[in-house]
Short mmCIF file of C-alpha atoms in Angstrom, two decimals:
data_model
loop_
_atom_site.label_atom_id
_atom_site.label_comp_id
_atom_site.label_asym_id
_atom_site.label_seq_id
_atom_site.Cartn_x
_atom_site.Cartn_y
_atom_site.Cartn_z
CA MET A 1 193.13 193.53 159.30
CA ASN A 2 192.65 191.85 156.04
CA ALA A 3 196.05 190.91 154.11
CA ASP A 4 195.65 193.64 151.74
CA ARG A 5 195.60 196.23 154.88
CA THR A 6 192.10 196.71 154.23
CA LEU A 7 189.60 196.74 157.24
CA PRO A 8 186.63 193.99 157.18
CA TRP A 9 184.27 196.52 158.41
CA ASP A 10 185.23 199.47 156.58
CA TRP A 11 182.93 201.92 154.95
CA TYR A 12 185.87 204.09 153.51
CA PRO A 13 187.64 202.36 150.70
CA GLY A 14 191.19 202.91 152.16
CA ARG A 15 194.06 200.81 153.52
CA VAL A 16 196.21 200.86 156.55
CA PRO A 17 199.50 202.49 155.47
CA ASP A 18 202.65 200.30 155.24
CA ASN A 19 204.18 202.28 158.15
CA VAL A 20 201.61 201.96 160.31
CA THR A 21 201.26 199.14 163.13
CA VAL A 22 197.94 197.85 164.65
CA ASP A 23 198.40 195.64 167.36
CA PRO A 24 195.87 192.50 166.82
CA GLY A 25 194.31 193.48 169.87
CA ALA A 26 193.57 196.84 169.17
CA TYR A 27 190.30 198.21 167.01
CA LEU A 28 190.40 200.72 164.05
CA GLU A 29 187.29 201.63 163.04
CA THR A 30 187.98 203.41 159.47
CA THR A 31 191.01 203.85 157.32
CA TYR A 32 189.36 207.32 156.78
CA SER A 33 191.30 208.35 159.55
CA PHE A 34 194.65 208.30 157.38
CA GLN A 35 193.26 210.32 154.60
CA LEU A 36 195.67 213.02 155.62
CA PHE A 37 198.32 210.85 156.64
CA ARG A 38 201.68 211.05 154.81
CA SER A 39 204.65 210.08 156.92
CA ALA A 40 207.35 208.28 155.35
CA ALA A 41 208.84 207.67 158.65
CA ALA A 42 209.55 204.09 159.81
CA ASP A 43 206.91 203.08 162.42
CA ALA A 44 204.94 206.22 161.87
CA VAL A 45 201.94 205.13 163.75
CA ARG A 46 202.01 202.47 166.53
CA ILE A 47 198.56 201.42 168.17
CA GLY A 48 198.96 199.12 170.79
CA ARG A 49 197.05 196.25 172.32
CA GLY A 50 193.36 196.88 173.61
CA SER A 51 193.24 200.17 172.15
CA SER A 52 190.38 201.65 169.76
CA ILE A 53 190.45 204.37 167.60
CA TYR A 54 186.86 205.53 166.44
CA LEU A 55 185.66 207.42 163.15
CA GLY A 56 186.62 210.93 164.58
CA VAL A 57 190.05 210.54 164.89
CA MET A 58 192.36 212.09 161.87
CA PHE A 59 196.17 211.41 161.62
CA ASP A 60 196.99 214.60 160.05
CA VAL A 61 200.64 213.58 160.28
CA GLY A 62 203.67 214.90 157.88
CA SER A 63 206.37 213.37 156.20
CA GLN A 64 208.46 212.68 159.63
CA GLY A 65 205.65 212.40 161.89
CA ARG A 66 205.46 209.81 164.40
CA VAL A 67 202.27 209.05 166.48
CA SER A 68 202.78 206.30 169.03
CA ILE A 69 199.15 205.12 171.17
CA GLY A 70 199.75 203.00 174.19
CA GLU A 71 197.61 199.97 175.27
CA PHE A 72 193.98 200.00 176.26
CA THR A 73 193.60 203.58 175.18
CA LEU A 74 190.11 204.66 173.82
CA ILE A 75 190.16 207.60 171.50
CA ASN A 76 186.42 208.71 170.04
CA GLY A 77 187.70 212.12 167.98
CA ALA A 78 190.80 213.44 167.90
CA ARG A 79 192.51 215.94 165.26
CA ILE A 80 196.30 214.66 165.58
CA ILE A 81 198.21 217.50 163.65
CA CYS A 82 201.69 216.11 163.94
CA ASP A 83 205.07 216.97 162.15
CA ALA A 84 207.38 215.59 164.80
CA GLU A 85 206.03 213.45 167.53
CA VAL A 86 202.54 212.82 169.62
CA SER A 87 202.64 210.09 172.15
CA ILE A 88 199.99 208.94 174.13
CA GLY A 89 200.31 206.40 176.98
CA ASP A 90 198.15 203.35 178.16
CA TYR A 91 194.80 203.58 179.72
CA CYS A 92 194.04 206.84 178.23
CA LEU A 93 190.29 208.21 177.79
CA ILE A 94 190.21 211.05 174.80
CA SER A 95 186.94 212.29 173.80
CA TRP A 96 185.23 213.93 170.58
CA ASN A 97 186.80 217.01 169.04
CA THR A 98 190.05 217.30 170.52
CA VAL A 99 193.20 218.68 169.14
CA PHE A 100 196.54 217.48 169.53
CA MET A 101 199.06 219.81 167.84
CA ASP A 102 202.73 219.48 167.79
CA THR A 103 202.86 222.22 165.15
CA THR A 104 201.44 225.27 163.80
CA ARG A 105 202.25 223.92 160.21
CA LEU A 106 202.82 228.03 159.34
CA PRO A 107 205.70 230.02 160.84
CA ALA A 108 205.17 232.63 163.23
CA THR A 109 206.23 235.88 161.23
CA VAL A 110 204.44 237.41 158.66
CA ALA A 111 206.87 237.37 155.99
CA ALA A 112 207.90 233.65 156.50
CA ARG A 113 204.05 232.76 156.53
CA ARG A 114 203.51 234.83 152.86
CA LYS A 115 206.36 232.31 151.24
CA VAL A 116 205.16 229.17 152.61
CA LEU A 117 201.62 230.05 151.41
CA THR A 118 202.74 231.41 148.06
CA ALA A 119 204.61 228.06 147.55
CA MET A 120 202.00 225.73 148.60
CA ALA A 121 199.32 227.20 146.12
CA THR A 122 201.80 225.65 143.31
CA ARG A 123 201.89 222.31 144.88
CA GLU A 124 199.65 219.16 144.16
CA PRO A 125 198.25 218.39 146.75
CA ARG A 126 198.25 221.61 148.51
CA ARG A 127 199.71 220.73 151.53
CA ILE A 128 202.51 222.61 153.76
CA GLU A 129 205.49 220.51 154.78
CA ASP A 130 208.04 221.48 157.27
CA ALA A 131 207.76 225.14 157.18
CA THR A 132 208.16 225.71 160.58
CA PRO A 133 209.70 223.31 163.99
CA ALA A 134 207.58 221.07 165.65
CA ARG A 135 207.65 220.67 169.53
CA PRO A 136 206.39 216.88 170.53
CA ILE A 137 203.43 216.41 172.79
CA ARG A 138 203.58 213.75 175.39
CA ILE A 139 200.47 212.46 177.08
CA GLY A 140 201.04 210.19 180.16
CA ARG A 141 199.13 207.12 181.06
CA ASN A 142 196.05 207.27 182.55
CA VAL A 143 195.26 210.40 181.25
CA TRP A 144 191.68 211.58 180.56
CA ILE A 145 191.01 214.52 178.15
CA GLY A 146 187.51 215.91 177.86
CA PHE A 147 185.65 216.92 174.50
CA ASP A 148 186.78 219.66 172.22
CA ALA A 149 190.00 220.24 174.18
CA CYS A 150 193.10 221.57 172.59
CA VAL A 151 196.85 220.58 173.36
CA LEU A 152 199.07 222.94 171.88
CA PRO A 153 202.99 222.11 170.50
CA GLY A 154 205.30 221.08 173.28
CA VAL A 155 202.93 220.36 175.97
CA ASN A 156 203.50 217.20 178.43
CA ILE A 157 200.36 215.82 180.26
CA GLY A 158 201.61 214.00 183.51
CA GLU A 159 200.32 210.41 184.22
CA GLY A 160 196.85 210.09 185.76
CA ALA A 161 195.73 213.94 185.23
CA VAL A 162 192.40 215.13 183.85
CA VAL A 163 191.94 217.88 181.38
CA GLY A 164 188.44 219.49 181.36
CA ALA A 165 186.26 219.68 178.20
CA ARG A 166 186.80 222.84 176.01
CA SER A 167 190.16 223.53 177.99
CA VAL A 168 193.16 224.51 176.00
CA VAL A 169 196.48 223.25 177.49
CA VAL A 170 199.13 225.81 176.70
CA GLU A 171 201.32 224.56 179.34
CA ASP A 172 202.64 221.18 181.13
CA VAL A 173 200.03 219.61 183.27
CA PRO A 174 201.71 217.89 186.54
CA PRO A 175 200.96 214.27 187.27
CA TYR A 176 197.64 213.49 189.08
CA SER A 177 196.22 216.94 188.53
CA VAL A 178 192.68 218.01 187.03
CA ALA A 179 193.40 221.10 184.77
CA VAL A 180 190.53 223.28 183.19
CA GLY A 181 189.90 226.23 181.48
CA ASN A 182 190.99 228.32 178.39
CA PRO A 183 193.93 229.03 179.16
CA ALA A 184 193.97 225.31 181.39
CA ARG A 185 195.03 225.79 184.78
CA VAL A 186 195.55 223.20 187.51
CA ILE A 187 192.10 223.19 189.96
CA ARG A 188 192.75 220.20 191.96
CA LYS A 189 194.74 217.47 192.53
CA LEU A 190 194.08 213.53 192.42
CA GLU A 191 195.29 210.79 194.84
CA PRO A 192 197.84 208.62 192.98
CA PRO A 193 196.93 204.84 193.14
CA LYS A 194 198.49 202.97 195.93
CA LEU A 195 201.03 200.02 194.96
CA THR A 196 198.57 197.83 196.34
CA GLU A 197 195.80 198.63 193.94
CA ASN A 198 195.73 196.64 190.67
CA VAL A 199 196.85 199.10 188.07
CA MET B 1 180.97 211.47 156.42
CA SER B 2 181.69 213.62 153.20
CA THR B 3 185.08 213.41 151.81
CA THR B 4 187.46 216.65 151.75
CA SER B 5 189.97 215.75 149.26
CA SER B 6 189.47 216.73 145.84
CA SER B 7 190.78 215.47 142.36
CA CYS B 8 190.73 218.72 140.58
CA THR B 9 193.59 221.48 141.18
CA SER B 10 191.36 224.40 141.07
CA GLY B 11 187.81 225.33 141.21
CA TRP B 12 185.11 222.96 142.72
CA SER B 13 184.54 219.39 141.79
CA HIS B 14 181.04 218.79 143.03
CA GLY B 15 179.26 220.75 140.13
CA PRO B 16 178.47 224.08 138.65
CA LEU B 17 179.57 226.75 141.75
CA PRO B 18 176.39 228.88 142.66
CA ALA B 19 175.96 231.95 140.46
CA SER B 20 176.70 234.39 142.97
CA VAL B 21 180.10 232.92 143.39
CA ARG B 22 183.31 234.46 141.95
CA ILE B 23 186.87 232.88 142.22
CA GLY B 24 190.17 233.91 141.35
CA GLU B 25 193.01 231.90 139.32
CA ASN B 26 194.07 228.89 140.94
CA THR B 27 191.63 228.87 143.77
CA LEU B 28 190.71 225.49 145.02
CA ILE B 29 187.42 224.68 147.01
CA THR B 30 186.91 221.06 148.35
CA ALA B 31 183.99 219.25 149.85
CA ASP B 32 180.71 218.16 148.43
CA TYR B 33 179.07 219.83 151.24
CA ALA B 34 180.78 223.50 150.73
CA PHE B 35 177.45 225.03 149.62
CA LYS B 36 174.69 223.15 151.45
CA ARG B 37 173.87 226.16 153.23
CA PHE B 38 174.63 228.52 150.99
CA ARG B 39 171.43 230.86 150.62
CA SER B 40 172.62 234.12 149.87
CA LYS B 41 170.56 236.17 147.46
CA GLN B 42 173.23 239.20 147.16
CA PRO B 43 174.52 239.44 143.54
CA ASP B 44 178.15 239.17 144.78
CA ALA B 45 177.65 236.94 147.54
CA LEU B 46 180.81 235.30 147.72
CA ARG B 47 184.40 236.50 146.47
CA ILE B 48 187.32 234.63 146.43
CA GLY B 49 190.84 235.75 145.40
CA SER B 50 193.31 234.22 143.50
CA HIS B 51 195.66 230.97 144.80
CA ALA B 52 193.27 230.45 147.61
CA THR B 53 192.69 227.04 149.46
CA MET B 54 189.32 226.32 150.98
CA ASP B 55 189.64 222.74 152.20
CA GLY B 56 186.39 221.60 153.52
CA VAL B 57 185.02 224.86 154.39
CA HIS B 58 181.19 225.13 155.19
CA PHE B 59 179.93 228.78 153.46
CA ALA B 60 176.95 229.03 155.46
CA VAL B 61 175.48 232.54 154.07
CA GLY B 62 172.22 233.53 154.54
CA GLU B 63 170.16 235.43 152.34
CA GLY B 64 171.54 238.87 153.33
CA GLY B 65 175.12 237.70 153.69
CA ARG B 66 178.13 238.62 151.64
CA VAL B 67 181.56 236.99 152.01
CA SER B 68 184.84 238.04 150.68
CA ILE B 69 187.93 236.59 150.97
CA GLY B 70 191.61 237.55 149.55
CA ASP B 71 194.42 235.91 148.04
CA TYR B 72 196.28 232.91 149.07
CA CYS B 73 194.17 232.15 152.02
CA TYR B 74 194.37 228.53 153.24
CA PHE B 75 191.46 227.75 155.43
CA THR B 76 190.93 223.89 156.74
CA ASN B 77 187.47 222.84 157.64
CA ALA B 78 186.44 226.19 158.89
CA VAL B 79 182.90 227.28 159.23
CA LEU B 80 181.80 230.55 158.17
CA LEU B 81 178.30 231.75 159.47
CA CYS B 82 177.39 234.87 157.72
CA GLU B 83 174.06 236.79 157.67
CA LEU B 84 175.47 240.09 156.79
CA GLU B 85 179.43 240.59 156.27
CA LEU B 86 182.79 238.55 156.33
CA ARG B 87 185.46 240.62 154.84
CA ILE B 88 188.79 238.33 155.25
CA GLY B 89 192.16 239.79 153.81
CA ASN B 90 194.85 238.10 151.89
CA TYR B 91 197.26 235.67 153.36
CA VAL B 92 194.79 234.67 156.18
CA VAL B 93 194.93 230.98 157.71
CA ILE B 94 192.23 229.28 159.56
CA GLY B 95 192.51 225.82 161.05
CA TRP B 96 190.51 223.23 161.42
CA ASN B 97 187.01 223.50 162.78
CA ALA B 98 187.14 227.09 163.44
CA THR B 99 184.03 229.12 163.47
CA ILE B 100 183.51 232.49 162.42
CA ALA B 101 179.74 234.10 162.75
CA ASP B 102 178.63 237.84 162.17
CA THR B 103 175.34 237.21 164.22
CA ASP B 104 174.33 235.20 167.16
CA PHE B 105 171.51 234.27 165.04
CA HIS B 106 168.78 234.63 167.54
CA PRO B 107 167.65 237.76 169.95
CA LEU B 108 168.84 238.06 173.49
CA ALA B 109 165.43 239.06 175.25
CA PRO B 110 163.45 236.14 176.39
CA ALA B 111 160.27 236.96 175.15
CA GLU B 112 161.62 237.65 171.64
CA ARG B 113 163.61 234.37 171.68
CA ILE B 114 160.06 232.69 172.38
CA ALA B 115 158.79 234.36 169.27
CA ASP B 116 161.95 233.40 167.15
CA ALA B 117 161.72 229.84 168.37
CA ILE B 118 158.04 229.39 167.32
CA ALA B 119 159.18 231.15 163.72
CA CYS B 120 161.87 228.78 163.24
CA SER B 121 159.67 225.72 164.20
CA PRO B 122 157.80 223.48 161.46
CA LEU B 123 154.56 225.10 162.39
CA GLY B 124 156.12 228.79 162.23
CA GLN B 125 155.93 229.19 158.40
CA GLY B 126 155.58 232.49 157.45
CA ARG B 127 155.97 234.15 160.97
CA PRO B 128 158.22 236.65 160.87
CA ARG B 129 161.46 236.26 162.99
CA PRO B 130 162.05 239.16 165.45
CA GLU B 131 165.15 241.68 164.36
CA ILE B 132 168.57 239.92 164.96
CA ALA B 133 171.84 241.92 165.76
CA LYS B 134 174.34 241.51 162.77
CA LYS B 135 177.71 243.26 163.07
CA PRO B 136 180.31 242.50 160.07
CA VAL B 137 183.48 240.61 160.95
CA VAL B 138 186.46 241.91 159.46
CA ILE B 139 189.95 239.87 159.58
CA GLU B 140 192.77 241.77 158.26
CA ASP B 141 195.69 240.63 155.94
CA ASP B 142 198.12 237.93 157.36
CA VAL B 143 196.27 236.59 160.33
CA TRP B 144 196.37 233.18 161.63
CA ILE B 145 193.60 231.54 163.31
CA GLY B 146 194.13 228.20 165.14
CA PRO B 147 192.12 224.97 165.23
CA ASN B 148 188.53 225.10 167.22
CA ALA B 149 188.97 229.03 167.54
CA THR B 150 185.83 230.83 167.69
CA ILE B 151 185.42 234.67 166.17
CA LEU B 152 181.87 236.28 167.32
CA LYS B 153 180.03 239.10 165.78
CA GLY B 154 181.43 242.77 165.10
CA VAL B 155 184.98 241.72 165.77
CA ARG B 156 187.97 243.30 163.76
CA ILE B 157 191.12 241.27 164.00
CA GLY B 158 194.22 243.53 163.04
CA ALA B 159 196.78 242.64 160.29
CA GLY B 160 199.28 239.91 161.33
CA ALA B 161 197.62 238.92 164.40
CA TRP B 162 197.80 235.45 166.19
CA ILE B 163 194.72 233.76 167.45
CA GLU B 164 195.72 230.92 169.28
CA ALA B 165 194.06 227.35 169.16
CA GLY B 166 190.75 227.38 170.88
CA SER B 167 190.44 230.80 171.44
CA LEU B 168 186.92 232.61 171.79
CA VAL B 169 187.33 235.99 170.35
CA THR B 170 184.79 238.43 171.49
CA ARG B 171 186.44 241.85 170.99
CA ASP B 172 188.86 243.80 168.48
CA VAL B 173 192.21 242.31 168.21
CA PRO B 174 194.95 244.63 167.67
CA PRO B 175 197.46 244.14 164.66
CA GLY B 176 200.18 242.09 165.53
CA SER B 177 199.19 240.87 168.94
CA ARG B 178 198.76 237.29 170.07
CA VAL B 179 195.75 236.24 172.04
CA LEU B 180 194.50 233.21 173.65
CA GLY B 181 191.87 231.96 176.14
CA ASN B 182 188.00 232.15 176.55
CA PRO B 183 187.44 235.27 176.30
CA ALA B 184 190.52 235.61 174.21
CA GLN B 185 192.92 238.15 175.94
CA ILE B 186 196.11 239.60 174.53
CA VAL B 187 199.03 237.72 175.74
CA GLY B 188 201.85 239.21 173.81
CA GLU B 189 203.13 239.90 170.13
CA ALA B 190 202.68 237.64 167.09
CA LYS B 191 206.41 237.75 166.42
#
């Protein structure tokens, strides 16, 4: 990163926001990923050593949202819709066009939704802030998520789990299991690494 | 990659709107690609009500397609594929990368698909394409459609329904219900 928080290789004329920490050993492909970023939280995004964030990633993070990405995690494309907290562990592999949403942004009742939409139309820029409570998402270390998968609010995915392509994860996935389908179900278990292995 | 943000507060900031597009007061359309696949020859091809926000929406409307969208709708990077008719009510919310299509674009029968592949090819110019099924999609007022959801042809989604993210909707959804899955099933009420 340059001193003015631009990226030497960036094609997009943006900067890395001040409350975003990118480890010197991490790779951030473009500041376009922060086009929808509006968090005012301290330490709003943290990208750990050895992690890479490619151009398909969009940090759609609301005013109080916080996203943490561990070490050696690879994210090719993810829409991170975050108003509270999305945390992704170390050694995760995350594919294209995935969605991680800790909030639906709009309330579940029709009357409340109408109120929020009416107010939004008068705002510039037109964004929805804190209209409904968010429920944090936690992805453990060594999780692999296939393309087009969606992870819905409040979901925890345990260490070592695999989520198949196009799956929609609506409930927690236990550690070392493979979950597939829409809605996702666990179809098999994986062998946890032995302590003697170098992990 | 095209930008989806816009400096204008209503209208469209990437040139004049196509002549057959009419939008109401305070309606905002962003993205330079919004009308790249807009080929409708209908007089009233796209009508959008007032106070709507169409952020990064693809209006891929074929020659015979007509789309109507009500007031206070909020769509984010939705893909609207229309060859016949999409009718969308008021206060409808459509999430990132959701797709709505009123046709499958190609015929089901194998022989007809070969004919269609040839007609669509660079060598098929002038060859007529086989008849392709189209059925209007109707989305009533106050429907919420999550990111990555898909709505297929002929579906009517009843007022106030909640379509969970990633759902693939192939059948009508009753008003006020919550659906989920592929194919989408009713899992409860939309509060």
